[in-house]
PDB file of C-alpha atoms and ligand atoms in Angstrom:
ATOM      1  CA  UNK A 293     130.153 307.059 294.293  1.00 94.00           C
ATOM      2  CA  UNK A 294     129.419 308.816 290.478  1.00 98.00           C
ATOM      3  CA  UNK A 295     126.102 308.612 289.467  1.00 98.00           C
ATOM      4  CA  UNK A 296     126.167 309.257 285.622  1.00 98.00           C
ATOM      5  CA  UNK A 297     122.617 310.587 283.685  1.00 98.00           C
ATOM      6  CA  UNK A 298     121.940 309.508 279.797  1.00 98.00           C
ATOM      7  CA  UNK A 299     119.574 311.520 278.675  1.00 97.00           C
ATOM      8  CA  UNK A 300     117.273 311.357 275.885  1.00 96.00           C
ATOM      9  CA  UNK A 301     114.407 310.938 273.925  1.00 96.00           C
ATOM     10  CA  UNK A 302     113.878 307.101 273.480  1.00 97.00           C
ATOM     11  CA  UNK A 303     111.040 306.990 271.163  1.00 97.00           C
ATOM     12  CA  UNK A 304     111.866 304.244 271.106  1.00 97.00           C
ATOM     13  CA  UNK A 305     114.789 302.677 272.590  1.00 98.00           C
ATOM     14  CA  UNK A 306     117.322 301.106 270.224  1.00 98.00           C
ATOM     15  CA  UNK A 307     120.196 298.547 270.556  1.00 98.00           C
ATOM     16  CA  UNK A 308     122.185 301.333 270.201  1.00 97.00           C
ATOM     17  CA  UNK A 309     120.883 303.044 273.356  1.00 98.00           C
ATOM     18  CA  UNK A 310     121.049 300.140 274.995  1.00 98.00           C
ATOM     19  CA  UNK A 311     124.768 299.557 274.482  1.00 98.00           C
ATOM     20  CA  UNK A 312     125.507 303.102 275.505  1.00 98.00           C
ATOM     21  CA  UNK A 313     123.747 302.251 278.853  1.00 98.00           C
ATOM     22  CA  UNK A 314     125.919 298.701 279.427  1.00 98.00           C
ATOM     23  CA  UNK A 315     129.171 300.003 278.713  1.00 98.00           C
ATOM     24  CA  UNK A 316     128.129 303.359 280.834  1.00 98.00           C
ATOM     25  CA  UNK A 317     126.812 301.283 283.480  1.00 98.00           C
ATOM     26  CA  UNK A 318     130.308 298.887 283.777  1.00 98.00           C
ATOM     27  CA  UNK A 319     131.548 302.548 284.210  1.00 98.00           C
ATOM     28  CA  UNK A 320     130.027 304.238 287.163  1.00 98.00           C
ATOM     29  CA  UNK A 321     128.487 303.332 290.309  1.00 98.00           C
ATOM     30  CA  UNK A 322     125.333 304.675 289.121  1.00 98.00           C
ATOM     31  CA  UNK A 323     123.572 305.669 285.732  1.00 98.00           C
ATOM     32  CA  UNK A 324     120.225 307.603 285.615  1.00 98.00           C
ATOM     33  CA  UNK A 325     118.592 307.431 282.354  1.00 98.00           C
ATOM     34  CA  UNK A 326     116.540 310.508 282.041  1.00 98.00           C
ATOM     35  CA  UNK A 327     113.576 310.697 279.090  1.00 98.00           C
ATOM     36  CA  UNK A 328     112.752 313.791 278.212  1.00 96.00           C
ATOM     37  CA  UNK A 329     109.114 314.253 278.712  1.00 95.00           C
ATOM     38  CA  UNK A 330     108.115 316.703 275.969  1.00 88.00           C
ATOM     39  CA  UNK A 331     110.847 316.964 273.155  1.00 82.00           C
ATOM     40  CA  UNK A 332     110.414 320.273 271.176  1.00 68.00           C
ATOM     41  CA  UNK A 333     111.447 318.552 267.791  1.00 61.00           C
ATOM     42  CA  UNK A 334     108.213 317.458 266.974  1.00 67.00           C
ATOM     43  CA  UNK A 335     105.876 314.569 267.733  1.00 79.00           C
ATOM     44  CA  UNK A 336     106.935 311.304 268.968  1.00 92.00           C
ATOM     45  CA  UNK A 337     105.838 307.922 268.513  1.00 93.00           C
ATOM     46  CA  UNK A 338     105.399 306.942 271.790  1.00 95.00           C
ATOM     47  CA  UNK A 339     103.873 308.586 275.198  1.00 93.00           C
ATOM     48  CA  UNK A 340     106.597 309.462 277.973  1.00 95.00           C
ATOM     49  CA  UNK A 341     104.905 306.358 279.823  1.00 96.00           C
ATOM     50  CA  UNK A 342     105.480 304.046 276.812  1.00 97.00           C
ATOM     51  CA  UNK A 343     109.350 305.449 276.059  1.00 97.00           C
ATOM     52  CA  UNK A 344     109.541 305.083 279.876  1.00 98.00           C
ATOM     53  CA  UNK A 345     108.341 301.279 280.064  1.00 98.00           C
ATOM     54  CA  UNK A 346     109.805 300.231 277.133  1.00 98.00           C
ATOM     55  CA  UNK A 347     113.407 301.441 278.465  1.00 98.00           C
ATOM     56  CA  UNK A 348     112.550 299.699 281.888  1.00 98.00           C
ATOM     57  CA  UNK A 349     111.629 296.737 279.957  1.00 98.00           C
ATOM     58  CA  UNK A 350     114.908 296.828 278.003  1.00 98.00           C
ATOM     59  CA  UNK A 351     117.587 297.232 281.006  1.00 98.00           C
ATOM     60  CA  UNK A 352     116.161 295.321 283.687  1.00 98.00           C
ATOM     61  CA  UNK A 353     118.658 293.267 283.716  1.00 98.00           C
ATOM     62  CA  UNK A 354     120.811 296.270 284.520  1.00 98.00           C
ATOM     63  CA  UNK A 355     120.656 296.688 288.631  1.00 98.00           C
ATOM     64  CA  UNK A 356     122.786 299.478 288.809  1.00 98.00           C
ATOM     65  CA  UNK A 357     120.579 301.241 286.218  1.00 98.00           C
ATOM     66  CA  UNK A 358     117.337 303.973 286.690  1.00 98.00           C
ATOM     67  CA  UNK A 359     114.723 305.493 284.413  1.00 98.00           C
ATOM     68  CA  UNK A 360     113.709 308.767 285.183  1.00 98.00           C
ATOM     69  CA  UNK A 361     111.598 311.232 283.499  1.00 98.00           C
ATOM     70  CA  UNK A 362     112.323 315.298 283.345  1.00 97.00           C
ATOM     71  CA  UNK A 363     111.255 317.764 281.715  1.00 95.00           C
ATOM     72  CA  UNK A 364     113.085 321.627 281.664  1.00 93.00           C
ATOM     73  CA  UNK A 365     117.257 321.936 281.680  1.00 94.00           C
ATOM     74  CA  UNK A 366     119.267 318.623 281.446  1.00 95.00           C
ATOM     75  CA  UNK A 367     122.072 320.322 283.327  1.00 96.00           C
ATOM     76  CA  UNK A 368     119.508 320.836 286.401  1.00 96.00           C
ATOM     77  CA  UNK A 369     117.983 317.380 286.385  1.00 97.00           C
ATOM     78  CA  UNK A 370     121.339 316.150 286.620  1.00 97.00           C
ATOM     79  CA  UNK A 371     121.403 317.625 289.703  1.00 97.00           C
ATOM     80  CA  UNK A 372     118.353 316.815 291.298  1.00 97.00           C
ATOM     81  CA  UNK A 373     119.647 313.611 291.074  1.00 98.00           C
ATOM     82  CA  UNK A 374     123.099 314.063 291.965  1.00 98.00           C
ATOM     83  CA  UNK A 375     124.928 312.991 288.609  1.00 98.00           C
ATOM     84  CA  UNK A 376     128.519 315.037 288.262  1.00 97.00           C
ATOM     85  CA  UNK A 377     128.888 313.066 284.776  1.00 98.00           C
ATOM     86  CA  UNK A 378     126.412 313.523 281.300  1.00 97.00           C
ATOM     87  CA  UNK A 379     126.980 310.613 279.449  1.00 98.00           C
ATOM     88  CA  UNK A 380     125.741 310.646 275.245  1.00 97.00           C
ATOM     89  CA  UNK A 381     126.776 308.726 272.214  1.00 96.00           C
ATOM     90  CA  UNK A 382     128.031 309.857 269.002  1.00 96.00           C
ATOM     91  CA  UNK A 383     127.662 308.102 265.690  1.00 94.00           C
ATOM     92  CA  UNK A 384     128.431 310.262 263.096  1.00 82.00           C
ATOM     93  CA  UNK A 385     129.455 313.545 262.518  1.00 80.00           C
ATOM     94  CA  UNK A 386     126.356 315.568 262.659  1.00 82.00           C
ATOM     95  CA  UNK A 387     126.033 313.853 266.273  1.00 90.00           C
ATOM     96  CA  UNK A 388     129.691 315.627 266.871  1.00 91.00           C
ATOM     97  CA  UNK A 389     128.195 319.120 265.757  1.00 91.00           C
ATOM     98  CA  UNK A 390     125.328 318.838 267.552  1.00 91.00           C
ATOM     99  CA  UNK A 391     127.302 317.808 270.986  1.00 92.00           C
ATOM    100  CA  UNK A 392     129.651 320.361 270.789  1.00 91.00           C
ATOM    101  CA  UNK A 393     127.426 323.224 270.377  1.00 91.00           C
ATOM    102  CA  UNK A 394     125.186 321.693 273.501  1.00 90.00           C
ATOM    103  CA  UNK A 395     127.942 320.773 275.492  1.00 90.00           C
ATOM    104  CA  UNK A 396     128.981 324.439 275.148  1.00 90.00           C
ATOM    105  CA  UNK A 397     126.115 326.230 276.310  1.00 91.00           C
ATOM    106  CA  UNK A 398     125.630 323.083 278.769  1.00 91.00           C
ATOM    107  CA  UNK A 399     129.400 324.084 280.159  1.00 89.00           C
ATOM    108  CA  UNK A 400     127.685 327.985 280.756  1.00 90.00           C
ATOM    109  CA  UNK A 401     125.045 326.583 282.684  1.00 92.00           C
ATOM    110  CA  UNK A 402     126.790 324.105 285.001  1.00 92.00           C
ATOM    111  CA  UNK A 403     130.662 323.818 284.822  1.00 92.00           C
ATOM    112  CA  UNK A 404     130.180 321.423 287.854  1.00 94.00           C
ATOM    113  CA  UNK A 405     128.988 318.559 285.129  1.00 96.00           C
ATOM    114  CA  UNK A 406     131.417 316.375 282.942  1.00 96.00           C
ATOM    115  CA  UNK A 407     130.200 315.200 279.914  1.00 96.00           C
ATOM    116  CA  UNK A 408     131.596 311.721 278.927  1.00 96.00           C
ATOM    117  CA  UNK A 409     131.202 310.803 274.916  1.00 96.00           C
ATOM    118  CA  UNK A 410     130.815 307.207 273.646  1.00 97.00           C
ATOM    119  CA  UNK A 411     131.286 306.223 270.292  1.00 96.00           C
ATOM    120  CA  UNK A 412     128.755 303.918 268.682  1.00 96.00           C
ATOM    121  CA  UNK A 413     129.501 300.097 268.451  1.00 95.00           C
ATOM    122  CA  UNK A 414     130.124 299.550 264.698  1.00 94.00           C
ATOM    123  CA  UNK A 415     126.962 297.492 264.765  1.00 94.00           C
ATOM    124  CA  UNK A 416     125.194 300.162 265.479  1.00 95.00           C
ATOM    125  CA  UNK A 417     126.483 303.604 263.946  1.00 93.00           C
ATOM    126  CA  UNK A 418     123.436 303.371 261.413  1.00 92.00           C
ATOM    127  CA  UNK A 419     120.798 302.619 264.266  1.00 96.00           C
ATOM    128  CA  UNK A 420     118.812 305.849 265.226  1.00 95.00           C
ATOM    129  CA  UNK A 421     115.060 306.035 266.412  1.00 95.00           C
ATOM    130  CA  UNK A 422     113.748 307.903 263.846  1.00 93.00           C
ATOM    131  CA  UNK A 423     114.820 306.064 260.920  1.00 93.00           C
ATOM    132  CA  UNK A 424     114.073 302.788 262.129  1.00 94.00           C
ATOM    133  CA  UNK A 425     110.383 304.623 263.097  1.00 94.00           C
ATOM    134  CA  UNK A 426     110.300 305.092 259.389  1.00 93.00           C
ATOM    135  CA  UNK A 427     111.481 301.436 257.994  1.00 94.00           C
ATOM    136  CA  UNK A 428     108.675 300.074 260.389  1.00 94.00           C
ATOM    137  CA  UNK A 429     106.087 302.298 259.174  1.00 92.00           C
ATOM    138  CA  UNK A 430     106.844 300.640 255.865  1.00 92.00           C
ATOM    139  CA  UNK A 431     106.610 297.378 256.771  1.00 91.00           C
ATOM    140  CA  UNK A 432     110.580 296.650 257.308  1.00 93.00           C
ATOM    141  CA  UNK A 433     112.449 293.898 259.053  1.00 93.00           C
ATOM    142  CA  UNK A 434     113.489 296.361 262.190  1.00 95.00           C
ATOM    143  CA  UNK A 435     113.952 293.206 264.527  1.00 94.00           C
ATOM    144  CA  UNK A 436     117.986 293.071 264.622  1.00 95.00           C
ATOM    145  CA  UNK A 437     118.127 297.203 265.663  1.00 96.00           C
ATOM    146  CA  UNK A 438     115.702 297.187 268.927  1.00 98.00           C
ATOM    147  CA  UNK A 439     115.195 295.115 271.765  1.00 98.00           C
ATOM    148  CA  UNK A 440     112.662 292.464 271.610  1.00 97.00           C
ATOM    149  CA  UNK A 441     109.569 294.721 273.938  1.00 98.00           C
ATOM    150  CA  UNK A 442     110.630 297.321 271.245  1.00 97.00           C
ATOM    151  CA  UNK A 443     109.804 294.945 268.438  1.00 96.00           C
ATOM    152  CA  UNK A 444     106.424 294.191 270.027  1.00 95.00           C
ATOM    153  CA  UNK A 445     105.674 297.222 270.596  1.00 96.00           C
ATOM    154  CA  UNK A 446     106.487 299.185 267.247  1.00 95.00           C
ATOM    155  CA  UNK A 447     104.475 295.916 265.649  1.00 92.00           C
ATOM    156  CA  UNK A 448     101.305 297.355 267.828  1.00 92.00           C
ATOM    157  CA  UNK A 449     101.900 300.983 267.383  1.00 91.00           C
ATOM    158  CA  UNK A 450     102.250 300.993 263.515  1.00 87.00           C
ATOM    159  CA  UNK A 451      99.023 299.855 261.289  1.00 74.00           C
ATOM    160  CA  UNK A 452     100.573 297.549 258.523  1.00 66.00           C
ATOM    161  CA  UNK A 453     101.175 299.484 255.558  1.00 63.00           C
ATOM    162  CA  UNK A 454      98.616 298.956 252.666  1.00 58.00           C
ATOM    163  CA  UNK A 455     100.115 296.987 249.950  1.00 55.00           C
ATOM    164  CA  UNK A 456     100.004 299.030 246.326  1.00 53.00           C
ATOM    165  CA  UNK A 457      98.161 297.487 243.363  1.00 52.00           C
ATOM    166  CA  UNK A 458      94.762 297.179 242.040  1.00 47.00           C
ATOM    167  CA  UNK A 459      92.275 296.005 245.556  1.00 49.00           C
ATOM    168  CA  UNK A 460      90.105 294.297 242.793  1.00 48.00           C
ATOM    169  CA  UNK A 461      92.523 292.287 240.728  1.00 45.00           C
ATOM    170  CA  UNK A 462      91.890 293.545 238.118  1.00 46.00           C
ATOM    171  CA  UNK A 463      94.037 294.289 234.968  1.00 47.00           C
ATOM    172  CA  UNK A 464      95.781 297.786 236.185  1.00 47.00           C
ATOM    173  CA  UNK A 465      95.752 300.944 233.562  1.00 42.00           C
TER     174      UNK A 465
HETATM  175  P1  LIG B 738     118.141 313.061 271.655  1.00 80.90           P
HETATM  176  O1  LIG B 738     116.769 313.539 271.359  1.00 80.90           O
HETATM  177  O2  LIG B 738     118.768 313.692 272.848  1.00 80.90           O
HETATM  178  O3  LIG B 738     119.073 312.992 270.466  1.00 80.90           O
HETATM  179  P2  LIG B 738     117.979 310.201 271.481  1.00 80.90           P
HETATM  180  O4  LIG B 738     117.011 309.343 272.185  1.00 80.90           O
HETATM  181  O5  LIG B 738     117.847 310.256 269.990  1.00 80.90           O
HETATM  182  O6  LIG B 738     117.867 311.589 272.161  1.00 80.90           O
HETATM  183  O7  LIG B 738     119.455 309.744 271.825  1.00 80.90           O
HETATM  184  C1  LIG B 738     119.978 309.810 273.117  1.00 80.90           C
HETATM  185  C2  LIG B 738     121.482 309.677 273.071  1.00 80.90           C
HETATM  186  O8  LIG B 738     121.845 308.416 272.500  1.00 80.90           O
HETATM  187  C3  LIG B 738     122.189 310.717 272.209  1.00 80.90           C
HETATM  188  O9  LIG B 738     123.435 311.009 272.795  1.00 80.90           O
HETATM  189  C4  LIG B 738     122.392 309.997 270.884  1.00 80.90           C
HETATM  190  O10 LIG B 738     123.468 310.530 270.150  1.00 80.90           O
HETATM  191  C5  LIG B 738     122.687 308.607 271.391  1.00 80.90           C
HETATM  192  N1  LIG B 738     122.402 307.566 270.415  1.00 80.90           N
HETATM  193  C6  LIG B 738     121.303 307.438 269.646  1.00 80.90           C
HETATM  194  N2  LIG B 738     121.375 306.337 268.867  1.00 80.90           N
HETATM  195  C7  LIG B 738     122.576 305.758 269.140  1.00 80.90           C
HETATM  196  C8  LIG B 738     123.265 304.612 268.636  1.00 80.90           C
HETATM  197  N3  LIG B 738     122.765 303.852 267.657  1.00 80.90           N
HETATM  198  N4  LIG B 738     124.478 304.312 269.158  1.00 80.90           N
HETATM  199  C9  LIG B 738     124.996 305.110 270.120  1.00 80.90           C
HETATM  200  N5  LIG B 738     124.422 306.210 270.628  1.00 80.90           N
HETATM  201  C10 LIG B 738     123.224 306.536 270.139  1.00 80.90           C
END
């Protein structure tokens, strides 16, 4: 049996993660999703119970598919919950960089783990959380890049941006 860990961020989940998790979980016997409960690279969007839910929310249709928090070394939640395979997905190549440099130190820490690379679907090489965070905030169409809870839920989250021009209707200077 290989139980395989994505791990991530998810604020919030995209189509893209969730494609990653499909093809991973047609894969192995097993795949732990694992949010990372306080990322370091700034402030999210969403609370670790929200990125958590939403995920849930988005592959329950998945049986052979978990969502797990952690928080500390990825290398030593993987584990604690007995995955011998990292999966992560690369779109472009800054996502290459980055993964090579981690996968390097994470190789130093644990040369017990594999870590298994998926390239993004065409359809979504241009999807990433932050930037659809951003067309959202501004009142963009983000329907056709996140799963329907996601939607919902970044409709809630985000106050609808105030439209420019003169509040009185007046003639502007
Ligand atoms: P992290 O903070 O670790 O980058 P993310 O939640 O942004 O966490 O992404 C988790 C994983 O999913 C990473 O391997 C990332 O490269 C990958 N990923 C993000 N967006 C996409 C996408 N649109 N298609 C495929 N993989 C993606």
């Amino acid at each position: 049996m290989v139980v395989a860990m994505y791990p991530g961020t998810f604020d919030p989940v995209t189509l893209g993660h969730v494609d990653i998790v499909t093809r991973a979980a047609a894969l192995f016997d097993k795949v732990v999703v694992a949010v990372y409960a306080n990322p370091p690279k700034g402030k999210v969007l969403f609370s670790l119970k929200e990125r958590m839910d939403l995920l849930k929310g988005a592959l329950a249709h998945l049986p052979n598919v978990g969502v797990r928090s952690y928080d500390g070394l990825t290398v030593q939640f993987a584990r604690e919950v007995g995955a011998r395979v990292i999966v992560r997905g690369l779109r472009s190549g800054s996502d290459f960089e980055y993964e090579f440099e981690m996968e390097f130190m994470n190789k130093k820490l644990a040369s017990d783990i594999e870590f298994v690379y998926m390239m993004a679907s065409s359809r979504y090489q241009f999807v990433s959380s932050s930037r659809l965070k951003e067309v959202a905030s501004l009142g963009g169409d983000i329907s056709d890049m996140v799963p329907p809870n996601v939607a919902e839920a970044l409709r809630k989250k985000l106050p609808l941006p105030v439209k420019r021009g003169n509040k009185q209707g007046g003639k502007e200077e």
